[in-house]
PDB file of C-alpha atoms in Angstrom:
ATOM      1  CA  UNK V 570     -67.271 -68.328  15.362  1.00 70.00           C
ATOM      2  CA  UNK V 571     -68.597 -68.720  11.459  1.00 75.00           C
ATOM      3  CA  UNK V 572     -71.528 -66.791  10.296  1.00 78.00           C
ATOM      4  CA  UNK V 573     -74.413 -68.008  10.146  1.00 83.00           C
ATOM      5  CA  UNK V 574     -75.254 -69.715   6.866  1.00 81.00           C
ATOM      6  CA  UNK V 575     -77.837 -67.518   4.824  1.00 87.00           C
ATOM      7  CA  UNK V 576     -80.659 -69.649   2.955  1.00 91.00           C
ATOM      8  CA  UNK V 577     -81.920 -68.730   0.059  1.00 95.00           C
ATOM      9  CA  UNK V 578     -85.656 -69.563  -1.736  1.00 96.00           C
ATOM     10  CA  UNK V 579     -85.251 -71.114  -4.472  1.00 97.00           C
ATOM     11  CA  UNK V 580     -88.646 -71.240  -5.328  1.00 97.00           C
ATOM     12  CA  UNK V 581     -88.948 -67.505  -4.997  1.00 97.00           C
ATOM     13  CA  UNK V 582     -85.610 -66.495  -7.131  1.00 98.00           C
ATOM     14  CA  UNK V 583     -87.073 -68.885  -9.957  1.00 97.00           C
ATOM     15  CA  UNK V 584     -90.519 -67.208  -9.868  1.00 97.00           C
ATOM     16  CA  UNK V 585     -88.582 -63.668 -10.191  1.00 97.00           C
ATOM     17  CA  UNK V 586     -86.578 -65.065 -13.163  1.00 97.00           C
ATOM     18  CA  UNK V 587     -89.563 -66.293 -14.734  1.00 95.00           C
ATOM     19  CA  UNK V 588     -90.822 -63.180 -14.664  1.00 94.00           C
ATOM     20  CA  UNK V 589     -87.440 -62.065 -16.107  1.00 94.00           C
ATOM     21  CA  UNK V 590     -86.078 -60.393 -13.075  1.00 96.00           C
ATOM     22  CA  UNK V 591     -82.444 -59.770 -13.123  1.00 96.00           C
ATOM     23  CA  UNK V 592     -80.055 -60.911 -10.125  1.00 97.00           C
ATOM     24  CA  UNK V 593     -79.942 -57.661  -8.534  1.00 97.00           C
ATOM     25  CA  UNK V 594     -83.349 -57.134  -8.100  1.00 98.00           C
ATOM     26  CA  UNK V 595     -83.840 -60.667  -6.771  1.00 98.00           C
ATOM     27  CA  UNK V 596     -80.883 -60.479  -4.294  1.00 97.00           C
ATOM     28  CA  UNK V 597     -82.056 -56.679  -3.028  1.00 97.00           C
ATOM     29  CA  UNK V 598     -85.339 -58.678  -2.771  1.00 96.00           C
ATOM     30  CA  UNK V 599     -84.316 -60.879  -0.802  1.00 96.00           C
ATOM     31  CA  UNK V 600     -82.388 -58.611   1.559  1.00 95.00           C
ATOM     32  CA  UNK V 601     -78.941 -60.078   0.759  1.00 96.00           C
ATOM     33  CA  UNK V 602     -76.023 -58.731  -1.546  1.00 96.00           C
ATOM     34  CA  UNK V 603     -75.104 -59.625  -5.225  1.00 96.00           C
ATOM     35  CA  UNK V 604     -72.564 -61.714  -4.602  1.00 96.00           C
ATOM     36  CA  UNK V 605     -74.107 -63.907  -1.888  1.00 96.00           C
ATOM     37  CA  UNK V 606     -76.659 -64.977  -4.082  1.00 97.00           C
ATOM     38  CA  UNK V 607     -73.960 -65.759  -6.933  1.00 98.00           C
ATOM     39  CA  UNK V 608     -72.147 -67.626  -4.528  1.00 96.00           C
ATOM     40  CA  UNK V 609     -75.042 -69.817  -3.368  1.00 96.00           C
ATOM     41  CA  UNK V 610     -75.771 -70.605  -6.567  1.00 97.00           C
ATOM     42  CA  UNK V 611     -72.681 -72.021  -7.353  1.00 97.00           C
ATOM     43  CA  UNK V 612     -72.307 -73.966  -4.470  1.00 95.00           C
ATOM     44  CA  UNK V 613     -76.004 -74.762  -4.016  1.00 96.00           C
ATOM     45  CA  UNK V 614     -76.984 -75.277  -8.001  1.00 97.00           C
ATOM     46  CA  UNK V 615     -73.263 -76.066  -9.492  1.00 97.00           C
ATOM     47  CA  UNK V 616     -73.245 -73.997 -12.070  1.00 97.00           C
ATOM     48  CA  UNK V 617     -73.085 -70.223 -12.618  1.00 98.00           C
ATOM     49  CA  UNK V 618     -75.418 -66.929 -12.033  1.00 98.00           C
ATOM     50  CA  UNK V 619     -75.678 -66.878 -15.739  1.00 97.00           C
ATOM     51  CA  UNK V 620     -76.057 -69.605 -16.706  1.00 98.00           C
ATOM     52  CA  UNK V 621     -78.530 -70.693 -14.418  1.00 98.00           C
ATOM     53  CA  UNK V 622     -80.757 -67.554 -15.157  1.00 98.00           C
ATOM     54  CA  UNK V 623     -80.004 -68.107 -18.382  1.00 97.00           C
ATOM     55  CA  UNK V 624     -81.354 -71.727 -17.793  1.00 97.00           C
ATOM     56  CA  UNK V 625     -84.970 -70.315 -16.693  1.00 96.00           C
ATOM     57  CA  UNK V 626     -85.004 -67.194 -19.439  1.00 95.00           C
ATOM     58  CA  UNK V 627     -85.044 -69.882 -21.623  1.00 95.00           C
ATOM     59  CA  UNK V 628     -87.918 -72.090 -20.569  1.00 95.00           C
ATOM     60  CA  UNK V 629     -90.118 -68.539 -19.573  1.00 94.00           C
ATOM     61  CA  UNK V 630     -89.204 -67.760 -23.613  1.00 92.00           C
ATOM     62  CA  UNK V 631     -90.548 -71.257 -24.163  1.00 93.00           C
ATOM     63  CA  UNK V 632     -93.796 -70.968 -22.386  1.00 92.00           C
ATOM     64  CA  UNK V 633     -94.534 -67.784 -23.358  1.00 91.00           C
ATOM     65  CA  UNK V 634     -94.346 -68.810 -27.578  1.00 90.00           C
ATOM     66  CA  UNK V 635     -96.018 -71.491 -26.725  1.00 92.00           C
ATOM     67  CA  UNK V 636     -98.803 -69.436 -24.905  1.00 91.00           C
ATOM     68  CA  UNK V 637     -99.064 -66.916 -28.302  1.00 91.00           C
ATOM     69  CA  UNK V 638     -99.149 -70.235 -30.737  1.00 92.00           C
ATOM     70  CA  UNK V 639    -102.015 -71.040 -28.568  1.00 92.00           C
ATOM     71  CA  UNK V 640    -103.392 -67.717 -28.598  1.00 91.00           C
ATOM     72  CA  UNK V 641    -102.963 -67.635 -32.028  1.00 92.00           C
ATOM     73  CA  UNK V 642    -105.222 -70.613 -33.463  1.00 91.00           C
ATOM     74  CA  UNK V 643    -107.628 -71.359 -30.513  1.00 92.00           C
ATOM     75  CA  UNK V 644    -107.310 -73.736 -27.629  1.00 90.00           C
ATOM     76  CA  UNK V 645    -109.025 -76.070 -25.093  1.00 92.00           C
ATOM     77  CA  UNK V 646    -108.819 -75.048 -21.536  1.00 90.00           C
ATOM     78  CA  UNK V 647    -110.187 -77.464 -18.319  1.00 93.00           C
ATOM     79  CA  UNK V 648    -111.898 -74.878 -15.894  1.00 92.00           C
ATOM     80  CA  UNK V 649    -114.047 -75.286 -12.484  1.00 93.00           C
ATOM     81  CA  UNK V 650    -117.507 -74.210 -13.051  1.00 92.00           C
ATOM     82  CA  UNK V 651    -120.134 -73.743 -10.171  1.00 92.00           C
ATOM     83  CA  UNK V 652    -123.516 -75.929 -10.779  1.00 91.00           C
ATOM     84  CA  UNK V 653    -126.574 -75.067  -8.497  1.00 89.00           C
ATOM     85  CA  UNK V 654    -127.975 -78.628  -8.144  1.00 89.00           C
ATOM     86  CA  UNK V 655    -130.438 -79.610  -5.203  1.00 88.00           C
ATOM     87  CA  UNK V 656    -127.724 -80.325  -2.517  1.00 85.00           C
ATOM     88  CA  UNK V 657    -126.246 -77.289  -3.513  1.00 89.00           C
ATOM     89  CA  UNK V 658    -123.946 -75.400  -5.186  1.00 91.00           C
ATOM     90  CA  UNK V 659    -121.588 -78.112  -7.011  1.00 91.00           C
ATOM     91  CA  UNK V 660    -118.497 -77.239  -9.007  1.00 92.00           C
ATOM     92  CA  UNK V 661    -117.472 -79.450 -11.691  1.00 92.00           C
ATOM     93  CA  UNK V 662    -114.782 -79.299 -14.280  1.00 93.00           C
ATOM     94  CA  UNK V 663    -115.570 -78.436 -17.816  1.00 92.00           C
ATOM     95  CA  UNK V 664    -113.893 -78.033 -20.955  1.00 94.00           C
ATOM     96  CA  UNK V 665    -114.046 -74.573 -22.819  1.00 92.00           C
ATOM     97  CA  UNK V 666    -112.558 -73.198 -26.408  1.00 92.00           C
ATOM     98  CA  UNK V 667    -110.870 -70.066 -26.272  1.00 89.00           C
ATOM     99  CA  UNK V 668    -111.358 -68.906 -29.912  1.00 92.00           C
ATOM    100  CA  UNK V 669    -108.567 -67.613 -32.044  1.00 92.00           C
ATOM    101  CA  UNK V 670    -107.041 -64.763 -32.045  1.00 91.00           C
ATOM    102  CA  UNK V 671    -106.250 -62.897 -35.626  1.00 91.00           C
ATOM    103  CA  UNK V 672    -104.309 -59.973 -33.935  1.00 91.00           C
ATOM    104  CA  UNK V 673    -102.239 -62.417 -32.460  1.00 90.00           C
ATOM    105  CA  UNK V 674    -101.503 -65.026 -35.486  1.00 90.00           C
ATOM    106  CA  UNK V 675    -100.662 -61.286 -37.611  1.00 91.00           C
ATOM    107  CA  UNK V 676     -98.241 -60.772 -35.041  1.00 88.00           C
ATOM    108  CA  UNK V 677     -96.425 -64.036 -35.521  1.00 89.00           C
ATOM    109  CA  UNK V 678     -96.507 -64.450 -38.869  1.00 89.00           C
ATOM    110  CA  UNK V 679     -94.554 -60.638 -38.560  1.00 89.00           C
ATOM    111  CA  UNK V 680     -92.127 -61.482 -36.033  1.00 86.00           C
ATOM    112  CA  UNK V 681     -91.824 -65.607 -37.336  1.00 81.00           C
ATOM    113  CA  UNK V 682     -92.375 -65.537 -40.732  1.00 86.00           C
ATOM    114  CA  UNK V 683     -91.063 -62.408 -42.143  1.00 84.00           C
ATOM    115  CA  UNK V 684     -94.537 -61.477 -43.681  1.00 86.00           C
ATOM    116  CA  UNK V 685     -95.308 -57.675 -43.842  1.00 85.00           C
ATOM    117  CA  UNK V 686     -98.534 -55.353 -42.538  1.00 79.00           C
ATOM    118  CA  UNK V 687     -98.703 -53.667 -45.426  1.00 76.00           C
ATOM    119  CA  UNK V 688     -96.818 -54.557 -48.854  1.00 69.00           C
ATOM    120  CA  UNK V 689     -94.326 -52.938 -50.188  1.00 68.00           C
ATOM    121  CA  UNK V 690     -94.689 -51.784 -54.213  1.00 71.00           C
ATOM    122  CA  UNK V 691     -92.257 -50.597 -55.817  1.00 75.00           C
ATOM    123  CA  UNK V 692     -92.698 -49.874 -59.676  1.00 73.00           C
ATOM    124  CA  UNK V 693     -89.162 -49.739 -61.708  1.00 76.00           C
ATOM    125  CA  UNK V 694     -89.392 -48.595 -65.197  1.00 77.00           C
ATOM    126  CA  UNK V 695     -85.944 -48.224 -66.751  1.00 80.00           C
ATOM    127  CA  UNK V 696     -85.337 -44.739 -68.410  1.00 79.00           C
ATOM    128  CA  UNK V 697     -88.605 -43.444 -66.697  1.00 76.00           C
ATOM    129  CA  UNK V 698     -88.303 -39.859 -65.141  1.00 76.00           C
ATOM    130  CA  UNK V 699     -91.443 -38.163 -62.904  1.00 74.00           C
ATOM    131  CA  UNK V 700     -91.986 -34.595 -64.533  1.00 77.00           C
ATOM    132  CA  UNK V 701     -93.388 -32.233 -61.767  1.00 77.00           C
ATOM    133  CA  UNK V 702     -96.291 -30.545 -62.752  1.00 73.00           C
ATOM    134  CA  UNK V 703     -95.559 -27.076 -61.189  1.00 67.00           C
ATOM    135  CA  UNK V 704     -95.328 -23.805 -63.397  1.00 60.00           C
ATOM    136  CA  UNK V 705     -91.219 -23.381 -61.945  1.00 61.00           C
ATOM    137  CA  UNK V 706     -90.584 -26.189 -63.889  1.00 55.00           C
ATOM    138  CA  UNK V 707     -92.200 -25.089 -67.290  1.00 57.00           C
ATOM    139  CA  UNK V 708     -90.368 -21.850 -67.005  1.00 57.00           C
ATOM    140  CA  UNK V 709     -87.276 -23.346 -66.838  1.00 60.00           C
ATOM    141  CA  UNK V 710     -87.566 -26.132 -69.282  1.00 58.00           C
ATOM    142  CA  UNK V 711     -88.775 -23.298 -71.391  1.00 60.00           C
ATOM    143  CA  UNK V 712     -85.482 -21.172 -70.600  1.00 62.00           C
ATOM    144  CA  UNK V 713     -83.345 -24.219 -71.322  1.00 62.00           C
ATOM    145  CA  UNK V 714     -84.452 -24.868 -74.387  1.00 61.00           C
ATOM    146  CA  UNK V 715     -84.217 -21.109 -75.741  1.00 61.00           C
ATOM    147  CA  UNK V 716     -80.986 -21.087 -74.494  1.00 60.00           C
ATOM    148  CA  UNK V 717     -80.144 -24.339 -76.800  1.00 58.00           C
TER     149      UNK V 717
END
């Protein structure tokens, strides 16, 4: 007598990868072993464990720069809002700006655009040498140039 197929949400495993859940996690999860879950998703999805989380790490990476772009320079969002009105409370949808956020566009013009917190000075004078200040360093200039 075979076993009795196992079946597998889809919908859940792609929710855990989106939240970037590797396929250990998701098959302990879902109470089954490693390899069953590999194995369904080759026959089930044609392709490899890899590749097919690799599929949906992808798209999450997607969604989430294009969340922080958004972030970044302000956006237009569609919520539902509750009106009191004389039959009662109505909601209706309205449109709000989320304003920009500098922290974030800092942060992407670091990671994106190579550009720096702080920037970096760096004077080069050819044939320049510091002299210390300290009363060592007298001493022994002194000494060395008795000694010459």
């Amino acid at each position: 007598m075979a076993r009795k197929a196992i079946v597998i949400d889809w919908e859940e495993v792609n929710k855990a990868l989106r939240c970037m859940v590797d396929g250990p996690e998701i098959a302990a999860k879902l109470g089954i072993s490693d390899d069953t879950l590999y194995r369904a998703c080759k026959r089930e999805h044609k392709m490899l464990w890899q590749n097919y989380a690799a599929k949906v790490y992808a798209s999450t990476r997607q969604m989430l720069r294009e969340q922080q772009i958004n972030r970044a320079v302000g956006y237009k969002r569609k919520v539902s809002k509750p009106f009191n009105t004389a039959k009662g409370i109505v909601f209706k949808d309205v449109i709000e700006y989320v304003e920009p956020s500098d922290a974030m566009l800092k942060w992407l013009g670091i990671q994106y655009l190579n550009q720096k917190d702080k920037a970096d000075v760096t004077l080069d004078i050819p044939n320049f040498t510091i002299v210390n200040d300290s009363d060592e360093d007298e001493i022994d200039d002194e000494e060395e140039l008795n000694d010459e």
